[in-house]
GROMACS .gro file of C-alpha atoms in nm:
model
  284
    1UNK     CA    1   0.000   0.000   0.000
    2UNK     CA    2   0.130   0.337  -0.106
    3UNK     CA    3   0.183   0.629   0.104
    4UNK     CA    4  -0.078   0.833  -0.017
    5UNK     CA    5  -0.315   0.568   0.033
    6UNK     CA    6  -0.283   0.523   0.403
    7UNK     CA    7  -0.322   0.874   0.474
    8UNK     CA    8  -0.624   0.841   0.270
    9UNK     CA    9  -0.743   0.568   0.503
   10UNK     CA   10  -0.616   0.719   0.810
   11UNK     CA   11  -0.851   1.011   0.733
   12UNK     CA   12  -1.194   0.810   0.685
   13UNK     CA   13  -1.175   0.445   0.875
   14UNK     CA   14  -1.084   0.595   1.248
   15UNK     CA   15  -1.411   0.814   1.228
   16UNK     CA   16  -1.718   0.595   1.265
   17UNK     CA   17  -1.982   0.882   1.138
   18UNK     CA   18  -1.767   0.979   0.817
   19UNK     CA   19  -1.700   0.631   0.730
   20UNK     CA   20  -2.094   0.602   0.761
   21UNK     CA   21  -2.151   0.898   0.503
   22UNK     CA   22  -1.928   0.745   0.234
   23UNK     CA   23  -2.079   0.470   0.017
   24UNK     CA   24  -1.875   0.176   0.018
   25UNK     CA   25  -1.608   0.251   0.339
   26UNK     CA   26  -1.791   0.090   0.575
   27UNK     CA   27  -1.629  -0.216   0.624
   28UNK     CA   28  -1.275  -0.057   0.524
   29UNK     CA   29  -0.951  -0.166   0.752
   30UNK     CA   30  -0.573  -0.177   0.711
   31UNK     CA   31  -0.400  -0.487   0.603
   32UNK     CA   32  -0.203  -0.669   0.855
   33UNK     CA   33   0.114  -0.495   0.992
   34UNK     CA   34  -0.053  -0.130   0.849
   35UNK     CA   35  -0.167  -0.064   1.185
   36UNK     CA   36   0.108   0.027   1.359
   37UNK     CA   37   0.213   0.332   1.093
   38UNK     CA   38  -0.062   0.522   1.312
   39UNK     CA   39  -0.008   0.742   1.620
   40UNK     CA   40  -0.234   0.781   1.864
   41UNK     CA   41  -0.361   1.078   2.009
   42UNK     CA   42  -0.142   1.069   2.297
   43UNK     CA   43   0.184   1.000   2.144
   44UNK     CA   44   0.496   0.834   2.211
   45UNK     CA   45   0.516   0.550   1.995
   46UNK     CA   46   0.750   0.768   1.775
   47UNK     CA   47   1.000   0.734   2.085
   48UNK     CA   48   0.976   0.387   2.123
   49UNK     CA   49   1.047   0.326   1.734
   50UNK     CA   50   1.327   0.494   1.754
   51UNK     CA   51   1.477   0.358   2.041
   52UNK     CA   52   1.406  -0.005   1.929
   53UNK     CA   53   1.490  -0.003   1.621
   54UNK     CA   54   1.714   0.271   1.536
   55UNK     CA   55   1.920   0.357   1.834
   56UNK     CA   56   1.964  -0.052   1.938
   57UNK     CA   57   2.024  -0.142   1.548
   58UNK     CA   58   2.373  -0.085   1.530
   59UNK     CA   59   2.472  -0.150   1.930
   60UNK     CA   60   2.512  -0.466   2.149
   61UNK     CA   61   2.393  -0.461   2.512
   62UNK     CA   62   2.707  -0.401   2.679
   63UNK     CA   63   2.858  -0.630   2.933
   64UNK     CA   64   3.002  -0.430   3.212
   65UNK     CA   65   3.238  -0.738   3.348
   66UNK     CA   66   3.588  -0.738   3.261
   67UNK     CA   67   3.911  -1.019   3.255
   68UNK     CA   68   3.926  -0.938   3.624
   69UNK     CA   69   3.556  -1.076   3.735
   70UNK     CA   70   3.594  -1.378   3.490
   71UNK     CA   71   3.903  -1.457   3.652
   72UNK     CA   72   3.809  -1.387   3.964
   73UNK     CA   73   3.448  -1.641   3.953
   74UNK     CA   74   3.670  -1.901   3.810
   75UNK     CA   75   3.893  -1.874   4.111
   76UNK     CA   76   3.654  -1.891   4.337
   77UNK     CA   77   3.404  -2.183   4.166
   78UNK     CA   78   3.782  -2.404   4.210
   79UNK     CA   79   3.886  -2.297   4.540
   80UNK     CA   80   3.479  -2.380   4.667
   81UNK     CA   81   3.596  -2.759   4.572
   82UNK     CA   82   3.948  -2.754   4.639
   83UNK     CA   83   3.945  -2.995   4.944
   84UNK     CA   84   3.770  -3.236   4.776
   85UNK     CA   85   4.006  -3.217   4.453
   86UNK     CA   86   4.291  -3.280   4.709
   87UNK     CA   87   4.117  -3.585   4.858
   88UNK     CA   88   4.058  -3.734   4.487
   89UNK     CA   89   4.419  -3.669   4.422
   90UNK     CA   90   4.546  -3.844   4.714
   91UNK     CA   91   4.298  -4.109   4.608
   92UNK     CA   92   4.473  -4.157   4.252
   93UNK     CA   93   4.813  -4.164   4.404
   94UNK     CA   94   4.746  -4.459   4.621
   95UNK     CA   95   4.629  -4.656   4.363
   96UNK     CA   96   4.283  -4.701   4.446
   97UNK     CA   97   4.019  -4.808   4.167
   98UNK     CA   98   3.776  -4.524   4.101
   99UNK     CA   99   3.387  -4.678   4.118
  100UNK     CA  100   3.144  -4.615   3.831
  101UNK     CA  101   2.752  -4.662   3.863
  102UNK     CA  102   2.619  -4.784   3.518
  103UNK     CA  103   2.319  -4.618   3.589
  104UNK     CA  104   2.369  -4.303   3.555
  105UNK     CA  105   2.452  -4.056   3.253
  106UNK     CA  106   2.821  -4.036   3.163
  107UNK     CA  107   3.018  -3.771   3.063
  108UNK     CA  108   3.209  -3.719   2.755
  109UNK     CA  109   3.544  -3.525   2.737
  110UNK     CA  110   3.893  -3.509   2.526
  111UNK     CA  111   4.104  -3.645   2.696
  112UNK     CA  112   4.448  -3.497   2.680
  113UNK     CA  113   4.799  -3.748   2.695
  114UNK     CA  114   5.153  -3.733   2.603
  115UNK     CA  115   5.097  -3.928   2.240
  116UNK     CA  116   4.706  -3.919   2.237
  117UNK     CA  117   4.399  -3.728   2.226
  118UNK     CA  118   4.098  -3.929   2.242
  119UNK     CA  119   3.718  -3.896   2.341
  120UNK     CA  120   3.616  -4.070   2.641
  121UNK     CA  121   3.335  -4.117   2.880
  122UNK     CA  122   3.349  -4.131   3.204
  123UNK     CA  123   3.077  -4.225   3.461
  124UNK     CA  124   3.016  -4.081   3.808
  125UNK     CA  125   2.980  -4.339   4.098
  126UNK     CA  126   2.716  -4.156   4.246
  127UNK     CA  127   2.441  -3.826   4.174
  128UNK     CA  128   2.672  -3.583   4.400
  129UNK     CA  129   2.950  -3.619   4.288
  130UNK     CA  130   3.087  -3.314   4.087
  131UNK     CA  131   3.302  -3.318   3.757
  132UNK     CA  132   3.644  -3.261   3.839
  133UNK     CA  133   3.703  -3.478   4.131
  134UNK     CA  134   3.532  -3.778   3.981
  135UNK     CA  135   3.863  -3.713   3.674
  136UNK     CA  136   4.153  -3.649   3.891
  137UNK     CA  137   4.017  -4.013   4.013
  138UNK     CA  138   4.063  -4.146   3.637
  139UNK     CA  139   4.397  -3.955   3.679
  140UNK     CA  140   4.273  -3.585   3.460
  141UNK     CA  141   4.186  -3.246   3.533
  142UNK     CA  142   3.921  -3.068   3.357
  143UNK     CA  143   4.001  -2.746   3.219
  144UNK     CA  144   3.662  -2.528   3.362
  145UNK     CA  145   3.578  -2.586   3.717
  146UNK     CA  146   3.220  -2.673   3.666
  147UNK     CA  147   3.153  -2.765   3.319
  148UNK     CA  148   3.476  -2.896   3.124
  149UNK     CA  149   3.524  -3.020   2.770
  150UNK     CA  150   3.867  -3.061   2.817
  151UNK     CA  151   4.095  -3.290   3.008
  152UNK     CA  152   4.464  -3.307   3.079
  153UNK     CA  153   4.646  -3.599   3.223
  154UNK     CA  154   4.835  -3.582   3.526
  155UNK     CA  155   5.104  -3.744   3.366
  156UNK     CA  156   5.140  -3.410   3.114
  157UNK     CA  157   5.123  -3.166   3.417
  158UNK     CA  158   5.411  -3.309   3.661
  159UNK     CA  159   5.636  -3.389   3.343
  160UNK     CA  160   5.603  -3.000   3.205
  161UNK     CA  161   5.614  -2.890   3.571
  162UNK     CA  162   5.970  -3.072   3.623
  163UNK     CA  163   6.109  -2.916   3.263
  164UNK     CA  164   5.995  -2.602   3.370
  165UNK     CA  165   6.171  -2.630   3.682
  166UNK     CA  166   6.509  -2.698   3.526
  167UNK     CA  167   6.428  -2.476   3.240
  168UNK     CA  168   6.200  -2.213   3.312
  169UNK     CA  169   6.220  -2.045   3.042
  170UNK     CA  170   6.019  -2.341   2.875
  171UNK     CA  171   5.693  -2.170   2.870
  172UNK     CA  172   5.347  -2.327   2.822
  173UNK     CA  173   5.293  -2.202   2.456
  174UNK     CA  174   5.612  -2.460   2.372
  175UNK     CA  175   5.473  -2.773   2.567
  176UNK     CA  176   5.109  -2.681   2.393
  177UNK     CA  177   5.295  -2.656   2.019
  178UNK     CA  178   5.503  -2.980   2.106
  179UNK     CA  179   5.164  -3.176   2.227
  180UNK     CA  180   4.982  -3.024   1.874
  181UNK     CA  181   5.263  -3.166   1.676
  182UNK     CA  182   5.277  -3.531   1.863
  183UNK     CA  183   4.905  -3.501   1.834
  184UNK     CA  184   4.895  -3.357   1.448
  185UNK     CA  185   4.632  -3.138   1.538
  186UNK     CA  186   4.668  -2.742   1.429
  187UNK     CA  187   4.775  -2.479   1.705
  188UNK     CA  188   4.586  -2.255   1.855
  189UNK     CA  189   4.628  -2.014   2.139
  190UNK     CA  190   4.323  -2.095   2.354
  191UNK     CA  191   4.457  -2.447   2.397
  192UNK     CA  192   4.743  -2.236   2.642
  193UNK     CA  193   4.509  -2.067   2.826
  194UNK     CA  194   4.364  -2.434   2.903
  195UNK     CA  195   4.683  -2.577   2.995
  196UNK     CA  196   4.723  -2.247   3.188
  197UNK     CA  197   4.431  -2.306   3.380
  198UNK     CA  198   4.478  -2.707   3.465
  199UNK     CA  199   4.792  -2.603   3.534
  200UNK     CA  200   4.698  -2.358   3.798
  201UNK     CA  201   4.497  -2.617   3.971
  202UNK     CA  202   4.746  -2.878   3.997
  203UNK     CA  203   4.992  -2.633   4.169
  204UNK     CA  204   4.762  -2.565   4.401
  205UNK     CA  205   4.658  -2.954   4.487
  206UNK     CA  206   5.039  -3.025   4.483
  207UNK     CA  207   5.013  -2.730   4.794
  208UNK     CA  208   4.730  -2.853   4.959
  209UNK     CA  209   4.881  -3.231   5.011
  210UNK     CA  210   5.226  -3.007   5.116
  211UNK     CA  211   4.982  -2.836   5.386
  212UNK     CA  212   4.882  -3.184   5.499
  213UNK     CA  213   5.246  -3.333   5.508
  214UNK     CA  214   5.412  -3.045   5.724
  215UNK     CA  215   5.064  -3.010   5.924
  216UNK     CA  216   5.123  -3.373   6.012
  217UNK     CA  217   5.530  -3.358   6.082
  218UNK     CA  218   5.455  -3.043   6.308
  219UNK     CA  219   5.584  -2.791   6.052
  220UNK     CA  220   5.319  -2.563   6.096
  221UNK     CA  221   5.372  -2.329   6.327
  222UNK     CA  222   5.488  -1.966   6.206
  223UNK     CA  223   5.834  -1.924   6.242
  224UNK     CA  224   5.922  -2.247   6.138
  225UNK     CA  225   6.074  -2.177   5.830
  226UNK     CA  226   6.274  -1.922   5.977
  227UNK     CA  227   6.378  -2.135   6.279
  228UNK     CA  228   6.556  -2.406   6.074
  229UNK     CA  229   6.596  -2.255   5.723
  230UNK     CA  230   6.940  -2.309   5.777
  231UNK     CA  231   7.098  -2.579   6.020
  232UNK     CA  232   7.443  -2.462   6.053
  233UNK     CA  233   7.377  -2.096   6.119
  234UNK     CA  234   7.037  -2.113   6.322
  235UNK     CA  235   7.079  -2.432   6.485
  236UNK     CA  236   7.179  -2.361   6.870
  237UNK     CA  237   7.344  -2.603   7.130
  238UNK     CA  238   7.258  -2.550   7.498
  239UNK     CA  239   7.525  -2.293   7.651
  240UNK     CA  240   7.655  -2.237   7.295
  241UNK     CA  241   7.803  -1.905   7.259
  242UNK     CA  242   7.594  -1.640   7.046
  243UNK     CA  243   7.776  -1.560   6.684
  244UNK     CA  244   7.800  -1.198   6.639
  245UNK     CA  245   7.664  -1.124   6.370
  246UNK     CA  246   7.478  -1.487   6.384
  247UNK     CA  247   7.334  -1.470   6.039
  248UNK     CA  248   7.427  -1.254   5.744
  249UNK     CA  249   7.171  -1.234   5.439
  250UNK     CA  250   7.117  -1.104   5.128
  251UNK     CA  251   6.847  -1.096   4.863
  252UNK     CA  252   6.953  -1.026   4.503
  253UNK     CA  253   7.117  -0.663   4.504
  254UNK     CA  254   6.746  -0.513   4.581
  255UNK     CA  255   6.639  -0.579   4.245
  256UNK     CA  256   6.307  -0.740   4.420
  257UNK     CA  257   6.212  -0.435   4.518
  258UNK     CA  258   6.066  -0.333   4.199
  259UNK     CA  259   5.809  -0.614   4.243
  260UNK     CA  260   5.644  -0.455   4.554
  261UNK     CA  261   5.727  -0.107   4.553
  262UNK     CA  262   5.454   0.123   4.306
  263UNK     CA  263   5.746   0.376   4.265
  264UNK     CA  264   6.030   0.105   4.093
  265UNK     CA  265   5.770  -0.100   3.922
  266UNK     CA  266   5.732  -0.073   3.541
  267UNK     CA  267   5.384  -0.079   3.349
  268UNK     CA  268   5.034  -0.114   3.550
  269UNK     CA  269   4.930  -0.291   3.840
  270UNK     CA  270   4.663  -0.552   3.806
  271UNK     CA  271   4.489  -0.667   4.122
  272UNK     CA  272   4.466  -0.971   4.267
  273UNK     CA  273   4.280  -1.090   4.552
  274UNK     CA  274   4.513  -1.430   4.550
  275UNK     CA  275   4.787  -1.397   4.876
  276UNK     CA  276   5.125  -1.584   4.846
  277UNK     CA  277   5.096  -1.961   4.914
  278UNK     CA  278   5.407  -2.030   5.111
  279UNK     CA  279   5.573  -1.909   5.469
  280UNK     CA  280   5.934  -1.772   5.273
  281UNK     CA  281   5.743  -1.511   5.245
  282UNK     CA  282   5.614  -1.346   5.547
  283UNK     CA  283   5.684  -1.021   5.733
  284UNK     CA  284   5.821  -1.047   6.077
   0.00000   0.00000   0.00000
């Protein structure tokens, strides 16, 4: 329908006693989707069409999250199961069978090894039981705390976290190339940020059974790692005579400093909620 048309109809079929007078219009109405090209009385509609469907045409709703309060929810969605990871773990290393229940659904990842990548499903032994433990049990870790795609093998994680400790400037983007190229698959750079992340978490179950260990040899108190760092100089015999100076330190020329000092440090800070994990460092 034309433009001149409508306002042709807009100017008999709203008003019941002219439509009466002319011969013919009585029974005249707008084909579907004409209606809404008529304002009413009030107005406003004019508004709303532009705000629907020119203003929001060309723009996204905006998500006001950034990196920070992704990483931050994933930190917290592992740390909520972290003592049960650690238990599962424990489990694994001493060899114990993990139990499946055939009756309920199983769960399907890639599973990630030194010379193979293969699907594989992997059943729960019961309803409770969340993701991740159940496949450090099976000897993986998933790389999303709650709903995981990926897995990596334990195996992968200790061997790259032994090179790294010899060589650390062996980086994760090399051990993910050299696993593409064993597993002829193409590179790509979220595969790091999934090692990154299983990577994380075994560190920090490798911690937690370290917190059980010295919690159980009495190697918990606070000044314990300051009390026998080392033997020779801060070990005392009774009615030994006191060294003067007794200990002598140093820390690489002050070049640390830099790392907690705003006024040395290069580039900007990013904050973290996370606190160091081990007693070396601790102000006394």
């Amino acid at each position: 329908m034309s433009f001149d048309d409508r306002e042709f109809i807009s100017q008999i079929a709203p008003s019941t006693s002219t439509a009466a007078k002319v011969e013919g219009w009585e029974d005249i109405s707008l084909p579907p989707g004409e209606e809404s090209m008529f304002l009413s009385h009030e107005g406003g509609e004019s508004e709303l069409i532009n705000n629907i469907f020119l203003e929001d045409q060309s723009s996204k709703r905006k998500d006001g999250r950034g990196w920070r309060d992704r990483v931050h929810i994933r930190n917290h969605d592992w740390m909520a199961q972290r003592e049960e990871l650690i238990r599962a773990y424990l489990e694994y290393r001493a060899g114990r069978e993990p139990m499946e229940s055939e009756e309920l659904e199983q769960w399907e990842f890639v599973m990630v090894d030194f010379f193979s990548m293969r699907y594989r499903s992997i059943c729960p032994a019961a309803p409770t039981d969340h993701i991740n433990p159940t496949l450090l049990r099976h000897g993986y870790i998933g790389s999303a705390p709650l709903r995981p795609s990926v897995a990596v093998s334990l195996d992968v994680l200790e061997a790259y976290r032994q090179q790294h400790r010899v060589c650390p400037r062996f980086g994760l983007q090399a051990q993910v190339k050299a696993l593409c190229y064993l597993h002829q698959v193409p590179f790509n750079r979220s595969l790091v940020e999934q090692l990154n992340v299983v990577f994380d978490v075994y560190l920090e179950i490798l911690h937690g059974v370290d917190m059980l260990v010295n919690n159980a040899l009495g190697r918990n108190t606070p000044n314990w790692r300051m009390l026998n760092v080392c033997a020779p100089c801060l070990y005392a015999l009774e009615g030994e005579e006191s060294l003067k100076p007794k200990l002598l330190a140093c820390m690489d020329g002050n070049q640390s400093l830099k790392l907690v000092d705003e006024t040395f440090w290069a580039g900007t800070a990013h904050l973290d909620h996370r606190t160091a994990r081990t007693d070396i460092w601790r102000a006394y």
